[in-house]
Amino acid sequence: MIHWIFNDIIAFFVSILLAGIIIPQILLIAFRKKLFDEVDERKIHKGVIPRLGGIAFFPSILFSFFIVLGFSLKYYGWETIGPYMDVLVPFFFMVCAVLLMFLVGIADDLIGVRYMAKFAIQILASILIVFSGQYIDNFFGFLWIHHVYNWIGWIVTAFMVVYVVNAINLIDGIDGLASGLSTVAFVFYTIIFYQAGQYTYSLLAAASAGTLMPFFYYNVFGNVIKQKKIFMGDTGALTTGMILIFLAIEMLHIDDSGLVLTYNPVILGISPLLLPLFDVVRVYLHRVVRHKNPFLPDKAHIHHKLLALGLNQRIALIAILLGSMFFIVINMFLSSFLNPTFIILGDIFLYSITNVILSKTIHKREKRLGKKLCD
């Protein structure tokens, strides 16, 4: 329905306004209370920078989503979103799951939380997503599998929730990277859900994209000296990751009759998340092969490699965002006539070849400069 276009636009700008108001207040409090990100040899940034930007995410998204949805239901009626109980019940569970991520993220950013404790909370949140009824029950031809038993779908869903949440958290290594990749994904989901007639999901994606815009500005263009720069921290990464995987799973349940072309739902859901997902697996294997603790941080992520080539953060950011957009566009095109297994294998091959080329180029540069540039 046409009015949902305006709903998405309004939610987008309301969330921009709210996050734009909240983030400067977080900066003010953080500097008054000396709540800074610690600087060490692994960190790329210099100077003291608060890492509490993610505190603005959940309130901004929640307020803009529900205020616009509330007005829409009041003036247009429940029929505008179809069988509303089937639509809204998953959102109740999603809000609870995101709230868990939000709270554990705040605790970790302020005082630190043990990894196993965070992992346990993530599993609990994944169980809530499964209980919402929005779980993976069909692979749509990936690995030549279609419908699966419910218990298999529950396990796969829980795994994917934990996987994506951690992937978004771990990719957050240079200014604007996690928020930029997430914004690309949210904008993509907004468009696809709107075209498919899944208006509430489109609204959630639009509100999420808008919330990240002010943060992206402060994170990328903020001046450290003027105390205008901020990081999202675990609060932002965990919150964003949970909403992303919730929307990605819902992609498996959309009615594609409203889309211009027929696309594979698995490809629609997973393509915007491929770079973070590939990166976390590659880094994990990289650490295991070198007999390092796979859960301890290092400088082996894709952005570290681009920086080791001599690129600055802005160029590295643009390169990765363009890479994500490339995967989305090419995968959508191929999904109309190619099995998703071949598409994902092709993505893995392309990503692997790119990393091999980067590693060889970095090695040559290290030999020329006589120093180690990347793990």
Coordinates of C-alpha atoms in Angstrom, one line a residue:
M1 CA 0.0 0.0 0.0
I2 CA 1.2 3.4 -0.9
H3 CA 1.0 4.9 2.6
W4 CA 3.6 2.4 3.8
I5 CA 6.2 4.2 1.6
F6 CA 5.7 7.3 3.7
N7 CA 5.7 5.2 6.9
D8 CA 9.2 3.9 6.0
I9 CA 10.4 7.4 5.1
I10 CA 9.0 8.9 8.3
A11 CA 10.5 6.1 10.5
F12 CA 13.8 6.6 8.8
F13 CA 13.9 10.3 9.5
V14 CA 12.4 10.0 13.0
S15 CA 15.2 7.5 13.9
I16 CA 17.8 9.8 12.4
L17 CA 16.5 12.7 14.6
L18 CA 16.4 10.6 17.8
A19 CA 19.8 9.1 17.3
G20 CA 21.2 12.5 16.4
I21 CA 19.9 13.9 19.7
I22 CA 20.9 10.9 21.9
I23 CA 24.5 10.4 20.6
P24 CA 25.8 13.9 21.6
Q25 CA 24.4 13.4 25.0
I26 CA 26.2 10.0 25.3
L27 CA 29.4 11.8 24.3
L28 CA 28.9 14.4 27.0
I29 CA 28.3 11.9 29.7
A30 CA 31.1 9.6 28.5
F31 CA 33.7 12.4 28.7
R32 CA 32.4 13.7 32.1
K33 CA 32.5 10.2 33.6
K34 CA 35.7 9.2 31.7
L35 CA 34.1 6.2 29.9
F36 CA 36.7 5.7 27.1
D37 CA 37.9 2.9 24.9
E38 CA 41.3 1.7 26.0
V39 CA 44.1 2.2 23.5
D40 CA 46.5 -0.7 22.8
E41 CA 48.9 -1.9 20.1
R42 CA 46.1 -3.7 18.3
K43 CA 43.8 -0.7 18.1
I44 CA 43.9 1.5 15.0
H45 CA 42.5 4.7 16.6
K46 CA 44.5 7.2 18.6
G47 CA 43.2 9.2 21.5
V48 CA 40.4 8.6 24.0
I49 CA 37.1 7.7 22.3
P50 CA 33.9 6.6 24.0
R51 CA 32.5 3.2 22.9
L52 CA 28.9 3.7 24.1
G53 CA 27.3 4.9 20.8
G54 CA 25.3 1.7 20.6
I55 CA 23.2 2.8 23.6
A56 CA 21.4 5.1 21.2
F57 CA 20.4 2.3 18.8
F58 CA 17.7 0.3 20.5
P59 CA 15.7 3.2 21.9
S60 CA 15.8 5.0 18.6
I61 CA 14.8 2.0 16.6
L62 CA 12.1 1.0 19.0
F63 CA 10.5 4.4 19.3
S64 CA 10.5 5.2 15.6
F65 CA 9.2 1.8 14.7
F66 CA 6.3 1.7 17.2
I67 CA 5.3 5.4 16.9
V68 CA 4.9 5.1 13.1
L69 CA 3.2 1.7 13.4
G70 CA 0.9 3.0 16.1
F71 CA -0.3 5.9 14.0
S72 CA -0.7 3.7 10.9
L73 CA -2.8 1.2 12.8
K74 CA -4.9 4.0 14.4
Y75 CA -5.7 5.7 11.1
Y76 CA -5.6 2.9 8.6
G77 CA -6.7 -0.1 10.7
W78 CA -5.2 -3.6 11.4
E79 CA -6.1 -4.8 8.0
T80 CA -3.3 -2.8 6.5
I81 CA -0.8 -5.3 7.9
G82 CA -2.8 -8.4 7.2
P83 CA -3.3 -11.1 9.9
Y84 CA -1.8 -8.9 12.6
M85 CA -1.2 -11.6 15.3
D86 CA 0.9 -13.6 12.8
V87 CA 2.8 -10.5 11.9
L88 CA 3.3 -8.9 15.3
V89 CA 4.0 -11.9 17.6
P90 CA 7.5 -12.5 16.1
F91 CA 8.2 -8.8 16.9
F92 CA 7.4 -9.3 20.6
F93 CA 10.0 -12.1 20.8
M94 CA 12.5 -10.1 18.7
V95 CA 12.3 -7.2 21.0
C96 CA 13.0 -9.4 24.0
A97 CA 16.0 -11.0 22.2
V98 CA 17.4 -7.6 21.2
L99 CA 16.9 -6.3 24.7
L100 CA 19.0 -9.1 26.0
M101 CA 21.8 -8.2 23.5
F102 CA 21.4 -4.5 24.5
L103 CA 21.8 -5.2 28.2
V104 CA 24.7 -7.5 27.9
G105 CA 26.4 -5.1 25.5
I106 CA 26.0 -2.2 27.9
A107 CA 27.5 -4.4 30.7
D108 CA 30.4 -5.4 28.5
D109 CA 31.1 -1.9 27.3
L110 CA 31.1 -0.5 30.9
I111 CA 32.7 -3.2 33.1
G112 CA 33.4 -6.2 30.8
V113 CA 31.6 -9.5 30.5
R114 CA 33.2 -12.9 30.2
Y115 CA 33.0 -14.4 26.7
M116 CA 31.1 -17.5 27.9
A117 CA 28.6 -15.4 29.7
K118 CA 27.9 -13.4 26.5
F119 CA 27.8 -16.6 24.5
A120 CA 25.1 -18.0 26.9
I121 CA 23.0 -14.9 26.6
Q122 CA 23.3 -15.1 22.8
I123 CA 22.0 -18.7 22.9
L124 CA 19.1 -17.6 25.1
A125 CA 18.3 -14.8 22.6
S126 CA 18.5 -17.3 19.7
I127 CA 16.0 -19.5 21.5
L128 CA 13.6 -16.5 21.7
I129 CA 13.9 -16.0 18.0
V130 CA 13.0 -19.7 17.4
F131 CA 10.0 -19.4 19.8
S132 CA 8.9 -16.4 17.7
G133 CA 8.0 -18.9 14.9
Q134 CA 10.5 -17.2 12.5
Y135 CA 13.0 -20.0 12.2
I136 CA 14.7 -21.6 9.2
D137 CA 12.5 -24.3 7.9
N138 CA 13.5 -24.4 4.3
F139 CA 16.9 -24.2 2.6
F140 CA 15.3 -23.4 -0.8
G141 CA 17.8 -25.6 -2.7
F142 CA 20.9 -24.7 -0.8
L143 CA 22.9 -27.9 -0.6
W144 CA 20.0 -29.2 -2.6
I145 CA 17.9 -29.3 0.5
H146 CA 14.4 -27.8 0.7
H147 CA 12.1 -28.3 3.7
V148 CA 13.7 -29.6 6.8
Y149 CA 12.4 -31.1 10.1
N150 CA 11.4 -28.5 12.7
W151 CA 14.1 -29.6 15.1
I152 CA 16.8 -29.2 12.4
G153 CA 15.4 -25.8 11.6
W154 CA 15.6 -24.8 15.3
I155 CA 19.2 -25.8 15.6
V156 CA 20.2 -24.1 12.4
T157 CA 18.4 -20.9 13.4
A158 CA 20.1 -20.8 16.8
F159 CA 23.5 -21.3 15.2
M160 CA 22.9 -18.6 12.6
V161 CA 21.7 -16.1 15.2
V162 CA 24.9 -16.6 17.3
Y163 CA 27.0 -16.6 14.1
V164 CA 25.7 -13.4 12.6
V165 CA 25.6 -11.5 15.9
N166 CA 29.3 -12.3 16.5
A167 CA 30.3 -11.7 12.9
I168 CA 28.9 -8.1 13.1
N169 CA 30.7 -7.6 16.4
L170 CA 34.0 -8.9 15.1
I171 CA 33.9 -6.9 11.8
D172 CA 33.7 -3.7 13.8
G173 CA 37.4 -2.9 13.4
I174 CA 37.7 0.4 11.5
D175 CA 35.5 3.6 11.5
G176 CA 32.2 3.1 9.8
L177 CA 32.7 -0.6 8.8
A178 CA 30.1 -2.4 11.0
S179 CA 27.6 0.5 10.7
G180 CA 28.2 0.9 7.0
L181 CA 27.7 -2.8 6.1
S182 CA 24.7 -2.9 8.4
T183 CA 23.2 0.1 6.7
V184 CA 23.6 -1.4 3.3
A185 CA 21.9 -4.5 4.5
F186 CA 19.0 -2.6 6.2
V187 CA 18.4 -0.5 3.1
F188 CA 18.3 -3.6 1.0
Y189 CA 15.9 -5.4 3.3
T190 CA 13.7 -2.3 3.4
I191 CA 13.3 -2.3 -0.4
I192 CA 12.7 -6.1 -0.7
F193 CA 10.3 -6.3 2.2
Y194 CA 8.3 -3.4 0.9
Q195 CA 8.1 -4.9 -2.6
A196 CA 7.0 -8.2 -1.1
G197 CA 4.3 -6.5 0.9
Q198 CA 5.9 -7.3 4.3
Y199 CA 5.4 -3.7 5.5
T200 CA 6.1 -4.1 9.2
Y201 CA 9.5 -5.7 8.4
S202 CA 10.2 -3.0 5.9
L203 CA 9.4 -0.5 8.6
L204 CA 11.8 -2.1 11.1
A205 CA 14.6 -2.2 8.5
A206 CA 14.0 1.5 7.6
A207 CA 14.1 2.6 11.3
S208 CA 17.3 0.6 11.8
A209 CA 18.9 2.2 8.8
G210 CA 18.0 5.7 9.9
T211 CA 19.4 5.1 13.4
L212 CA 22.8 4.1 12.0
M213 CA 23.1 7.3 10.0
P214 CA 24.0 9.8 12.8
F215 CA 26.3 7.2 14.4
F216 CA 28.1 6.7 11.1
Y217 CA 28.7 10.4 10.9
Y218 CA 30.1 10.7 14.4
N219 CA 32.1 7.5 14.0
V220 CA 33.7 8.3 10.6
F221 CA 33.8 12.1 10.5
G222 CA 33.8 12.9 14.2
N223 CA 36.8 14.9 15.5
V224 CA 38.7 13.2 18.4
I225 CA 40.2 16.5 19.6
K226 CA 36.8 18.2 19.8
Q227 CA 35.4 15.1 21.6
K228 CA 32.9 14.3 18.8
K229 CA 34.0 10.8 17.8
I230 CA 32.3 7.7 19.2
F231 CA 32.3 3.9 18.7
M232 CA 29.2 1.6 18.8
G233 CA 30.8 -0.9 21.2
D234 CA 29.4 -4.3 21.9
T235 CA 26.0 -2.7 22.7
G236 CA 25.6 -1.4 19.1
A237 CA 27.2 -4.4 17.4
L238 CA 25.1 -7.0 19.3
T239 CA 21.9 -5.1 18.9
T240 CA 22.4 -4.5 15.2
G241 CA 23.4 -8.1 14.6
M242 CA 20.3 -9.4 16.3
I243 CA 18.0 -7.3 14.2
L244 CA 19.9 -8.2 11.0
I245 CA 19.5 -11.9 11.5
F246 CA 15.9 -11.5 12.5
L247 CA 15.2 -9.8 9.2
A248 CA 17.4 -12.2 7.2
I249 CA 15.4 -15.2 8.6
E250 CA 12.1 -13.5 7.7
M251 CA 13.4 -13.3 4.1
L252 CA 12.8 -17.0 4.0
H253 CA 9.1 -16.5 4.5
I254 CA 8.4 -13.6 2.1
D255 CA 5.8 -13.8 -0.6
D256 CA 7.8 -13.0 -3.7
S257 CA 4.8 -12.5 -5.9
G258 CA 5.2 -8.7 -5.5
L259 CA 8.9 -8.8 -6.7
V260 CA 9.8 -7.8 -10.2
L261 CA 11.8 -11.0 -10.7
T262 CA 11.9 -14.3 -8.8
Y263 CA 14.8 -14.6 -6.5
N264 CA 16.0 -17.3 -4.2
P265 CA 15.0 -16.4 -0.6
V266 CA 18.2 -17.8 0.9
I267 CA 20.3 -15.5 -1.4
L268 CA 18.1 -12.5 -0.5
G269 CA 18.6 -13.1 3.2
I270 CA 22.3 -14.0 3.3
S271 CA 23.9 -11.8 0.6
P272 CA 24.0 -8.5 2.6
L273 CA 25.8 -10.4 5.4
L274 CA 28.3 -12.4 3.4
L275 CA 31.4 -10.3 4.0
P276 CA 31.1 -10.4 7.8
L277 CA 30.2 -14.1 7.8
F278 CA 33.1 -15.0 5.5
D279 CA 35.6 -12.8 7.4
V280 CA 34.9 -14.4 10.8
V281 CA 35.3 -17.9 9.4
R282 CA 38.6 -17.0 7.6
V283 CA 40.0 -15.3 10.7
Y284 CA 39.0 -18.2 12.9
L285 CA 40.7 -20.7 10.6
H286 CA 43.7 -18.4 10.3
R287 CA 44.2 -18.5 14.1
V288 CA 43.6 -22.3 14.4
V289 CA 46.2 -23.0 11.7
R290 CA 48.7 -20.9 13.4
H291 CA 48.0 -22.6 16.8
K292 CA 46.5 -19.4 18.3
N293 CA 43.5 -19.1 20.5
P294 CA 40.7 -18.5 18.0
F295 CA 38.8 -16.3 20.4
L296 CA 41.6 -13.9 21.1
P297 CA 41.8 -10.7 18.9
D298 CA 44.5 -10.1 16.4
K299 CA 45.1 -8.1 13.2
A300 CA 44.0 -10.6 10.6
H301 CA 40.6 -9.2 9.5
I302 CA 39.9 -8.1 5.9
H303 CA 40.2 -4.4 7.0
H304 CA 43.6 -5.1 8.6
K305 CA 44.8 -6.5 5.2
L306 CA 43.6 -3.4 3.3
L307 CA 45.3 -1.1 5.8
A308 CA 48.5 -3.2 5.5
L309 CA 48.4 -2.4 1.8
G310 CA 48.8 1.2 2.7
L311 CA 45.2 2.2 2.2
N312 CA 43.8 4.7 4.7
Q313 CA 40.6 3.8 6.7
R314 CA 38.3 5.7 4.4
I315 CA 39.5 4.0 1.3
A316 CA 39.4 0.6 3.0
L317 CA 35.9 1.3 4.2
I318 CA 34.7 2.2 0.7
A319 CA 36.3 -0.8 -0.8
I320 CA 34.6 -3.2 1.6
L321 CA 31.2 -1.5 1.3
L322 CA 31.5 -1.7 -2.5
G323 CA 32.4 -5.4 -2.2
S324 CA 29.3 -6.0 -0.1
M325 CA 27.1 -4.3 -2.7
F326 CA 28.8 -6.3 -5.5
F327 CA 27.9 -9.6 -3.7
I328 CA 24.3 -8.4 -3.3
V329 CA 23.8 -7.4 -6.9
I330 CA 25.6 -10.3 -8.6
N331 CA 24.0 -12.9 -6.3
M332 CA 20.5 -11.5 -6.9
F333 CA 21.1 -11.7 -10.6
L334 CA 22.4 -15.3 -10.5
S335 CA 19.7 -16.5 -8.1
S336 CA 17.0 -16.3 -10.7
F337 CA 18.5 -19.2 -12.6
L338 CA 21.3 -20.8 -10.6
N339 CA 21.2 -23.1 -7.6
P340 CA 22.1 -21.2 -4.4
T341 CA 24.8 -23.8 -3.6
F342 CA 26.7 -22.8 -6.7
I343 CA 26.2 -19.1 -5.9
I344 CA 27.6 -19.4 -2.3
L345 CA 30.5 -21.6 -3.5
G346 CA 31.3 -19.0 -6.1
D347 CA 31.2 -16.3 -3.5
I348 CA 33.6 -18.3 -1.3
F349 CA 35.9 -18.9 -4.2
L350 CA 36.0 -15.2 -5.1
Y351 CA 36.5 -14.1 -1.5
S352 CA 39.3 -16.7 -1.0
I353 CA 41.1 -15.7 -4.2
T354 CA 40.9 -12.0 -3.2
N355 CA 42.4 -12.8 0.2
V356 CA 45.2 -14.8 -1.4
I357 CA 46.1 -11.9 -3.7
L358 CA 46.0 -9.5 -0.7
S359 CA 48.2 -11.8 1.4
K360 CA 50.8 -12.1 -1.4
T361 CA 50.8 -8.4 -2.0
I362 CA 51.2 -7.6 1.7
H363 CA 54.0 -10.2 2.0
K364 CA 55.9 -8.4 -0.8
R365 CA 55.3 -5.1 0.9
E366 CA 56.5 -6.4 4.2
K367 CA 59.7 -7.7 2.7
R368 CA 60.3 -4.3 1.0
L369 CA 59.7 -2.4 4.2
G370 CA 61.3 -4.9 6.5
K371 CA 58.5 -5.1 9.1
K372 CA 55.4 -7.0 9.9
L373 CA 52.2 -5.3 8.7
C374 CA 49.5 -7.9 9.3
D375 CA 48.9 -11.1 11.3

